[in-house]
Amino acid sequence: SISKYLMKQYLSFFKLKFAVGLQYKAAALAGLATQIFFGLVFIMVYMAFYSSGDAKVDISLQEIISYQWLSQAFLSLIWIWHKDNEILNMIKNGNVAYELCRPQNLYWMWYIRILASKLSAVLLRCVPLLIIAFLMPEPYNLTLPASIEAFIFFLITLIIATLLVTALVTLMYLLIFYSVDSKGVMGMYCGIAEILSGQVIAIPLFPTLLKNIATILPFAYISDFSFRIYSGNIVDTNIIQGLTIQITWLIIIVILGIISSNKILKRVSVQGG
């Protein structure tokens, strides 16, 4: 059937992009060293903040240290600043026309492409960085999950977060169609997402108003939510409530992406010949 044929195509495309991503071992090694450095820098900044004695926040120092190491370990997975030059060139020079001639859905082809590159990038860095983080001397080390239940929910929410951030990145590329110049769209979109996801400052350290806004929007559910479950900062009914919001946002963003792709492709103007 047609659906089986398309699924087989999407799976083959995923395997191809995943294999290509695994070839960049030198870049992964350089990225690993950079992430360890910045992880330690962020931790030392937080330690100075907590040692001031004026810190009245809803997250402990050890929880924030685990938060930071997880953020560095899964950076390639959760990072909204995903720049795929091939997709950008398709939009800019008009080669997207070739994509429209193929018997695939453009949205899902881009979604799978982005997902595969994210998974291959994180696979090369995640495990060695986590091992190093666990072996760090106290209090700089990554601690074990708060409980077995916390670890299970961490894995579940991280999987959904991966799908959500991929949907958000795919939507970003679709929005670039409206401007062709990617810098403005990516700068604004990624800047807002990076702040509200807790990748600059952990969301529990936000002012109350900004914290409430962040927990409503989808960006907190691509990193902050999962990492706080791991450390035990989010527990019990708050996990179920957050998981419901996370899944809801995943469905909404995917639907928005599909609708946007259908509308954009009807009115797309091919540039560059």
Tab-separated table of C-alpha atoms in Angstrom:
chain	number	residue	atom	x	y	z
A	1	SER	CA	0.000	0.000	0.000
A	2	ILE	CA	0.993	3.667	-0.364
A	3	SER	CA	1.208	4.203	3.415
A	4	LYS	CA	3.584	1.232	3.813
A	5	TYR	CA	5.714	2.479	0.950
A	6	LEU	CA	5.965	5.967	2.485
A	7	MET	CA	6.779	4.599	5.951
A	8	LYS	CA	9.547	2.488	4.459
A	9	GLN	CA	10.900	5.573	2.682
A	10	TYR	CA	10.819	7.665	5.869
A	11	LEU	CA	12.587	4.899	7.814
A	12	SER	CA	15.277	4.565	5.143
A	13	PHE	CA	15.780	8.324	5.124
A	14	PHE	CA	16.069	8.344	8.928
A	15	LYS	CA	18.723	5.590	8.851
A	16	LEU	CA	20.688	7.456	6.181
A	17	LYS	CA	20.711	10.795	8.052
A	18	PHE	CA	21.491	9.035	11.336
A	19	ALA	CA	24.480	7.230	9.785
A	20	VAL	CA	25.762	10.476	8.252
A	21	GLY	CA	25.528	12.217	11.623
A	22	LEU	CA	27.595	9.503	13.319
A	23	GLN	CA	30.534	10.242	11.033
A	24	TYR	CA	31.338	13.578	12.691
A	25	LYS	CA	33.374	12.121	15.549
A	26	ALA	CA	35.958	14.924	15.666
A	27	ALA	CA	33.241	17.542	16.003
A	28	ALA	CA	31.632	15.457	18.741
A	29	LEU	CA	34.925	15.266	20.657
A	30	ALA	CA	35.405	19.029	20.427
A	31	GLY	CA	31.804	19.554	21.494
A	32	LEU	CA	32.285	17.203	24.453
A	33	ALA	CA	35.239	19.210	25.770
A	34	THR	CA	33.336	22.471	25.300
A	35	GLN	CA	30.263	21.175	27.121
A	36	ILE	CA	32.305	19.922	30.091
A	37	PHE	CA	33.972	23.342	30.334
A	38	PHE	CA	30.709	25.273	30.213
A	39	GLY	CA	29.052	22.804	32.582
A	40	LEU	CA	31.728	23.515	35.199
A	41	VAL	CA	31.497	27.275	34.599
A	42	PHE	CA	27.724	27.297	35.086
A	43	ILE	CA	28.021	25.131	38.208
A	44	MET	CA	30.600	27.461	39.763
A	45	VAL	CA	28.372	30.464	39.044
A	46	TYR	CA	25.435	28.735	40.746
A	47	MET	CA	27.610	27.731	43.686
A	48	ALA	CA	28.608	31.371	44.182
A	49	PHE	CA	24.950	32.378	43.974
A	50	TYR	CA	23.848	29.823	46.576
A	51	SER	CA	26.779	30.583	48.901
A	52	SER	CA	25.704	34.234	49.072
A	53	GLY	CA	23.054	33.168	51.599
A	54	ASP	CA	20.300	35.195	49.932
A	55	ALA	CA	19.121	32.421	47.607
A	56	LYS	CA	15.430	31.721	48.255
A	57	VAL	CA	14.493	29.409	45.410
A	58	ASP	CA	12.527	26.209	44.862
A	59	ILE	CA	15.500	24.116	43.814
A	60	SER	CA	18.537	22.976	45.826
A	61	LEU	CA	22.164	23.399	44.777
A	62	GLN	CA	22.630	19.656	44.183
A	63	GLU	CA	19.474	19.587	42.047
A	64	ILE	CA	20.723	22.527	39.979
A	65	ILE	CA	24.109	20.820	39.494
A	66	SER	CA	22.387	17.681	38.173
A	67	TYR	CA	20.196	19.956	36.041
A	68	GLN	CA	23.286	21.537	34.483
A	69	TRP	CA	25.048	18.256	33.705
A	70	LEU	CA	21.928	16.819	32.100
A	71	SER	CA	21.528	20.014	30.100
A	72	GLN	CA	25.089	19.657	28.789
A	73	ALA	CA	24.818	15.900	28.154
A	74	PHE	CA	21.624	16.232	26.111
A	75	LEU	CA	22.431	19.618	24.574
A	76	SER	CA	22.422	18.345	20.980
A	77	LEU	CA	19.016	16.826	21.598
A	78	ILE	CA	17.284	19.774	23.283
A	79	TRP	CA	19.071	22.675	21.600
A	80	ILE	CA	16.671	24.767	19.548
A	81	TRP	CA	19.571	26.347	17.597
A	82	HIS	CA	19.573	23.553	15.027
A	83	LYS	CA	20.993	24.864	11.760
A	84	ASP	CA	20.577	22.584	8.769
A	85	ASN	CA	22.303	24.358	5.881
A	86	GLU	CA	20.814	21.971	3.327
A	87	ILE	CA	17.254	22.888	4.328
A	88	LEU	CA	18.140	26.597	4.462
A	89	ASN	CA	19.660	26.410	0.975
A	90	MET	CA	16.553	24.633	-0.323
A	91	ILE	CA	14.433	27.555	0.862
A	92	LYS	CA	16.859	30.241	-0.331
A	93	ASN	CA	17.811	29.028	-3.798
A	94	GLY	CA	14.555	27.361	-4.768
A	95	ASN	CA	15.670	23.729	-4.622
A	96	VAL	CA	12.664	23.049	-2.413
A	97	ALA	CA	10.837	22.647	-5.743
A	98	TYR	CA	12.594	19.295	-6.186
A	99	GLU	CA	11.281	18.186	-2.779
A	100	LEU	CA	7.735	19.036	-3.850
A	101	CYS	CA	8.059	16.779	-6.889
A	102	ARG	CA	8.805	13.730	-4.769
A	103	PRO	CA	6.016	11.451	-3.461
A	104	GLN	CA	6.629	12.391	0.188
A	105	ASN	CA	5.179	14.821	2.670
A	106	LEU	CA	7.618	17.714	3.016
A	107	TYR	CA	6.814	18.275	6.693
A	108	TRP	CA	7.548	14.685	7.719
A	109	MET	CA	10.675	14.484	5.567
A	110	TRP	CA	12.120	17.546	7.316
A	111	TYR	CA	10.921	16.331	10.704
A	112	ILE	CA	12.666	12.968	10.262
A	113	ARG	CA	15.793	14.649	8.928
A	114	ILE	CA	16.078	16.914	11.987
A	115	LEU	CA	15.253	14.098	14.411
A	116	ALA	CA	17.925	11.807	12.936
A	117	SER	CA	20.630	14.476	13.089
A	118	LYS	CA	19.768	15.306	16.703
A	119	LEU	CA	19.824	11.666	17.806
A	120	SER	CA	23.141	10.932	16.073
A	121	ALA	CA	24.754	14.052	17.589
A	122	VAL	CA	23.621	13.283	21.145
A	123	LEU	CA	24.629	9.617	20.866
A	124	LEU	CA	28.269	10.581	20.292
A	125	ARG	CA	28.475	12.938	23.298
A	126	CYS	CA	25.898	11.871	25.858
A	127	VAL	CA	27.384	8.712	27.379
A	128	PRO	CA	31.011	9.913	27.838
A	129	LEU	CA	29.833	13.226	29.288
A	130	LEU	CA	27.496	11.495	31.753
A	131	ILE	CA	30.310	9.170	32.875
A	132	ILE	CA	32.641	12.135	33.428
A	133	ALA	CA	29.891	14.035	35.273
A	134	PHE	CA	29.272	11.069	37.617
A	135	LEU	CA	33.010	10.783	38.339
A	136	MET	CA	33.416	14.458	39.216
A	137	PRO	CA	34.329	15.144	42.872
A	138	GLU	CA	31.574	16.404	45.148
A	139	PRO	CA	29.798	18.778	44.963
A	140	TYR	CA	30.470	19.078	41.218
A	141	ASN	CA	29.223	15.603	40.356
A	142	LEU	CA	26.017	14.429	38.756
A	143	THR	CA	24.015	12.428	41.305
A	144	LEU	CA	21.850	9.383	40.672
A	145	PRO	CA	18.126	9.905	39.956
A	146	ALA	CA	15.939	10.728	42.964
A	147	SER	CA	14.182	7.347	42.606
A	148	ILE	CA	13.476	4.562	40.125
A	149	GLU	CA	10.089	6.150	39.391
A	150	ALA	CA	11.780	9.500	38.779
A	151	PHE	CA	14.207	7.869	36.333
A	152	ILE	CA	11.389	6.151	34.419
A	153	PHE	CA	9.405	9.384	34.123
A	154	PHE	CA	12.616	11.197	33.151
A	155	LEU	CA	13.117	8.811	30.220
A	156	ILE	CA	9.466	9.043	29.135
A	157	THR	CA	9.410	12.851	29.243
A	158	LEU	CA	12.816	13.091	27.535
A	159	ILE	CA	11.537	10.998	24.610
A	160	ILE	CA	8.474	13.239	24.282
A	161	ALA	CA	10.735	16.307	24.663
A	162	THR	CA	12.843	15.062	21.735
A	163	LEU	CA	9.749	14.803	19.548
A	164	LEU	CA	8.559	18.224	20.756
A	165	VAL	CA	11.824	20.068	20.095
A	166	THR	CA	12.011	18.454	16.638
A	167	ALA	CA	8.490	19.720	15.913
A	168	LEU	CA	9.477	23.206	17.115
A	169	VAL	CA	12.592	23.265	14.916
A	170	THR	CA	10.610	22.030	11.892
A	171	LEU	CA	8.044	24.779	12.479
A	172	MET	CA	10.876	27.318	12.596
A	173	TYR	CA	12.095	26.278	9.147
A	174	LEU	CA	8.576	26.579	7.774
A	175	LEU	CA	8.338	30.125	9.147
A	176	ILE	CA	11.518	31.018	7.241
A	177	PHE	CA	9.484	30.676	4.031
A	178	TYR	CA	7.797	33.948	4.923
A	179	SER	CA	11.060	35.888	5.021
A	180	VAL	CA	13.608	33.811	3.000
A	181	ASP	CA	16.329	35.495	5.127
A	182	SER	CA	16.769	32.954	7.905
A	183	LYS	CA	18.819	35.078	10.329
A	184	GLY	CA	15.973	37.206	11.649
A	185	VAL	CA	13.522	34.347	12.112
A	186	MET	CA	16.063	31.995	13.678
A	187	GLY	CA	17.539	34.664	15.943
A	188	MET	CA	14.199	35.727	17.424
A	189	TYR	CA	12.672	32.239	17.557
A	190	CYS	CA	15.712	30.511	19.068
A	191	GLY	CA	16.517	33.351	21.471
A	192	ILE	CA	13.050	33.247	23.031
A	193	ALA	CA	13.016	29.443	23.096
A	194	GLU	CA	16.474	29.172	24.671
A	195	ILE	CA	15.578	31.516	27.540
A	196	LEU	CA	12.126	30.072	28.238
A	197	SER	CA	13.379	26.466	28.110
A	198	GLY	CA	15.746	27.062	31.033
A	199	GLN	CA	18.921	26.579	28.999
A	200	VAL	CA	20.286	29.998	30.007
A	201	ILE	CA	18.941	30.175	33.568
A	202	ALA	CA	17.048	27.322	35.215
A	203	ILE	CA	13.319	28.115	35.289
A	204	PRO	CA	12.992	27.724	39.112
A	205	LEU	CA	15.288	30.766	39.384
A	206	PHE	CA	13.001	32.950	37.236
A	207	PRO	CA	10.914	35.748	38.781
A	208	THR	CA	7.435	34.451	39.673
A	209	LEU	CA	5.633	36.082	36.731
A	210	LEU	CA	8.152	34.872	34.143
A	211	LYS	CA	8.189	31.418	35.748
A	212	ASN	CA	4.395	31.162	35.409
A	213	ILE	CA	4.576	32.232	31.764
A	214	ALA	CA	7.366	29.729	31.036
A	215	THR	CA	5.430	26.795	32.512
A	216	ILE	CA	2.488	27.505	30.199
A	217	LEU	CA	4.543	27.672	26.995
A	218	PRO	CA	5.999	24.580	25.248
A	219	PHE	CA	9.668	25.522	25.643
A	220	ALA	CA	9.945	24.462	29.312
A	221	TYR	CA	8.934	20.952	28.270
A	222	ILE	CA	11.923	20.380	25.985
A	223	SER	CA	14.457	20.307	28.838
A	224	ASP	CA	13.554	21.890	32.186
A	225	PHE	CA	10.663	19.547	32.943
A	226	SER	CA	12.584	16.302	32.378
A	227	PHE	CA	15.708	17.420	34.222
A	228	ARG	CA	13.776	18.495	37.320
A	229	ILE	CA	11.987	15.145	37.407
A	230	TYR	CA	15.381	13.383	37.389
A	231	SER	CA	16.621	15.313	40.423
A	232	GLY	CA	13.345	14.981	42.333
A	233	ASN	CA	12.409	18.659	42.104
A	234	ILE	CA	9.123	17.760	40.364
A	235	VAL	CA	7.199	14.891	41.956
A	236	ASP	CA	3.845	13.099	42.214
A	237	THR	CA	0.827	14.809	40.613
A	238	ASN	CA	2.991	17.607	39.224
A	239	ILE	CA	4.667	15.019	36.964
A	240	ILE	CA	1.324	13.829	35.554
A	241	GLN	CA	0.104	17.390	35.110
A	242	GLY	CA	3.313	18.399	33.323
A	243	LEU	CA	3.291	15.252	31.188
A	244	THR	CA	-0.252	16.080	30.047
A	245	ILE	CA	0.816	19.616	29.079
A	246	GLN	CA	3.902	18.271	27.301
A	247	ILE	CA	1.922	15.796	25.177
A	248	THR	CA	-0.715	18.446	24.437
A	249	TRP	CA	1.950	20.861	23.180
A	250	LEU	CA	3.524	18.117	21.044
A	251	ILE	CA	0.183	17.499	19.311
A	252	ILE	CA	-0.471	21.236	18.879
A	253	ILE	CA	2.975	22.023	17.419
A	254	VAL	CA	2.857	19.071	15.006
A	255	ILE	CA	-0.634	20.085	13.806
A	256	LEU	CA	0.511	23.702	13.424
A	257	GLY	CA	3.502	22.496	11.417
A	258	ILE	CA	1.383	20.352	9.082
A	259	ILE	CA	-1.161	23.141	8.543
A	260	SER	CA	1.613	25.690	7.976
A	261	SER	CA	3.421	23.464	5.475
A	262	ASN	CA	0.221	22.917	3.498
A	263	LYS	CA	-0.544	26.650	3.386
A	264	ILE	CA	3.019	27.724	2.642
A	265	LEU	CA	3.541	25.215	-0.153
A	266	LYS	CA	0.377	26.415	-1.907
A	267	ARG	CA	1.742	29.953	-2.106
A	268	VAL	CA	5.502	29.290	-2.168
A	269	SER	CA	7.479	31.247	-4.758
A	270	VAL	CA	10.609	29.494	-6.011
A	271	GLN	CA	13.591	31.825	-6.143
A	272	GLY	CA	16.937	31.455	-7.785
A	273	GLY	CA	15.856	29.973	-11.140
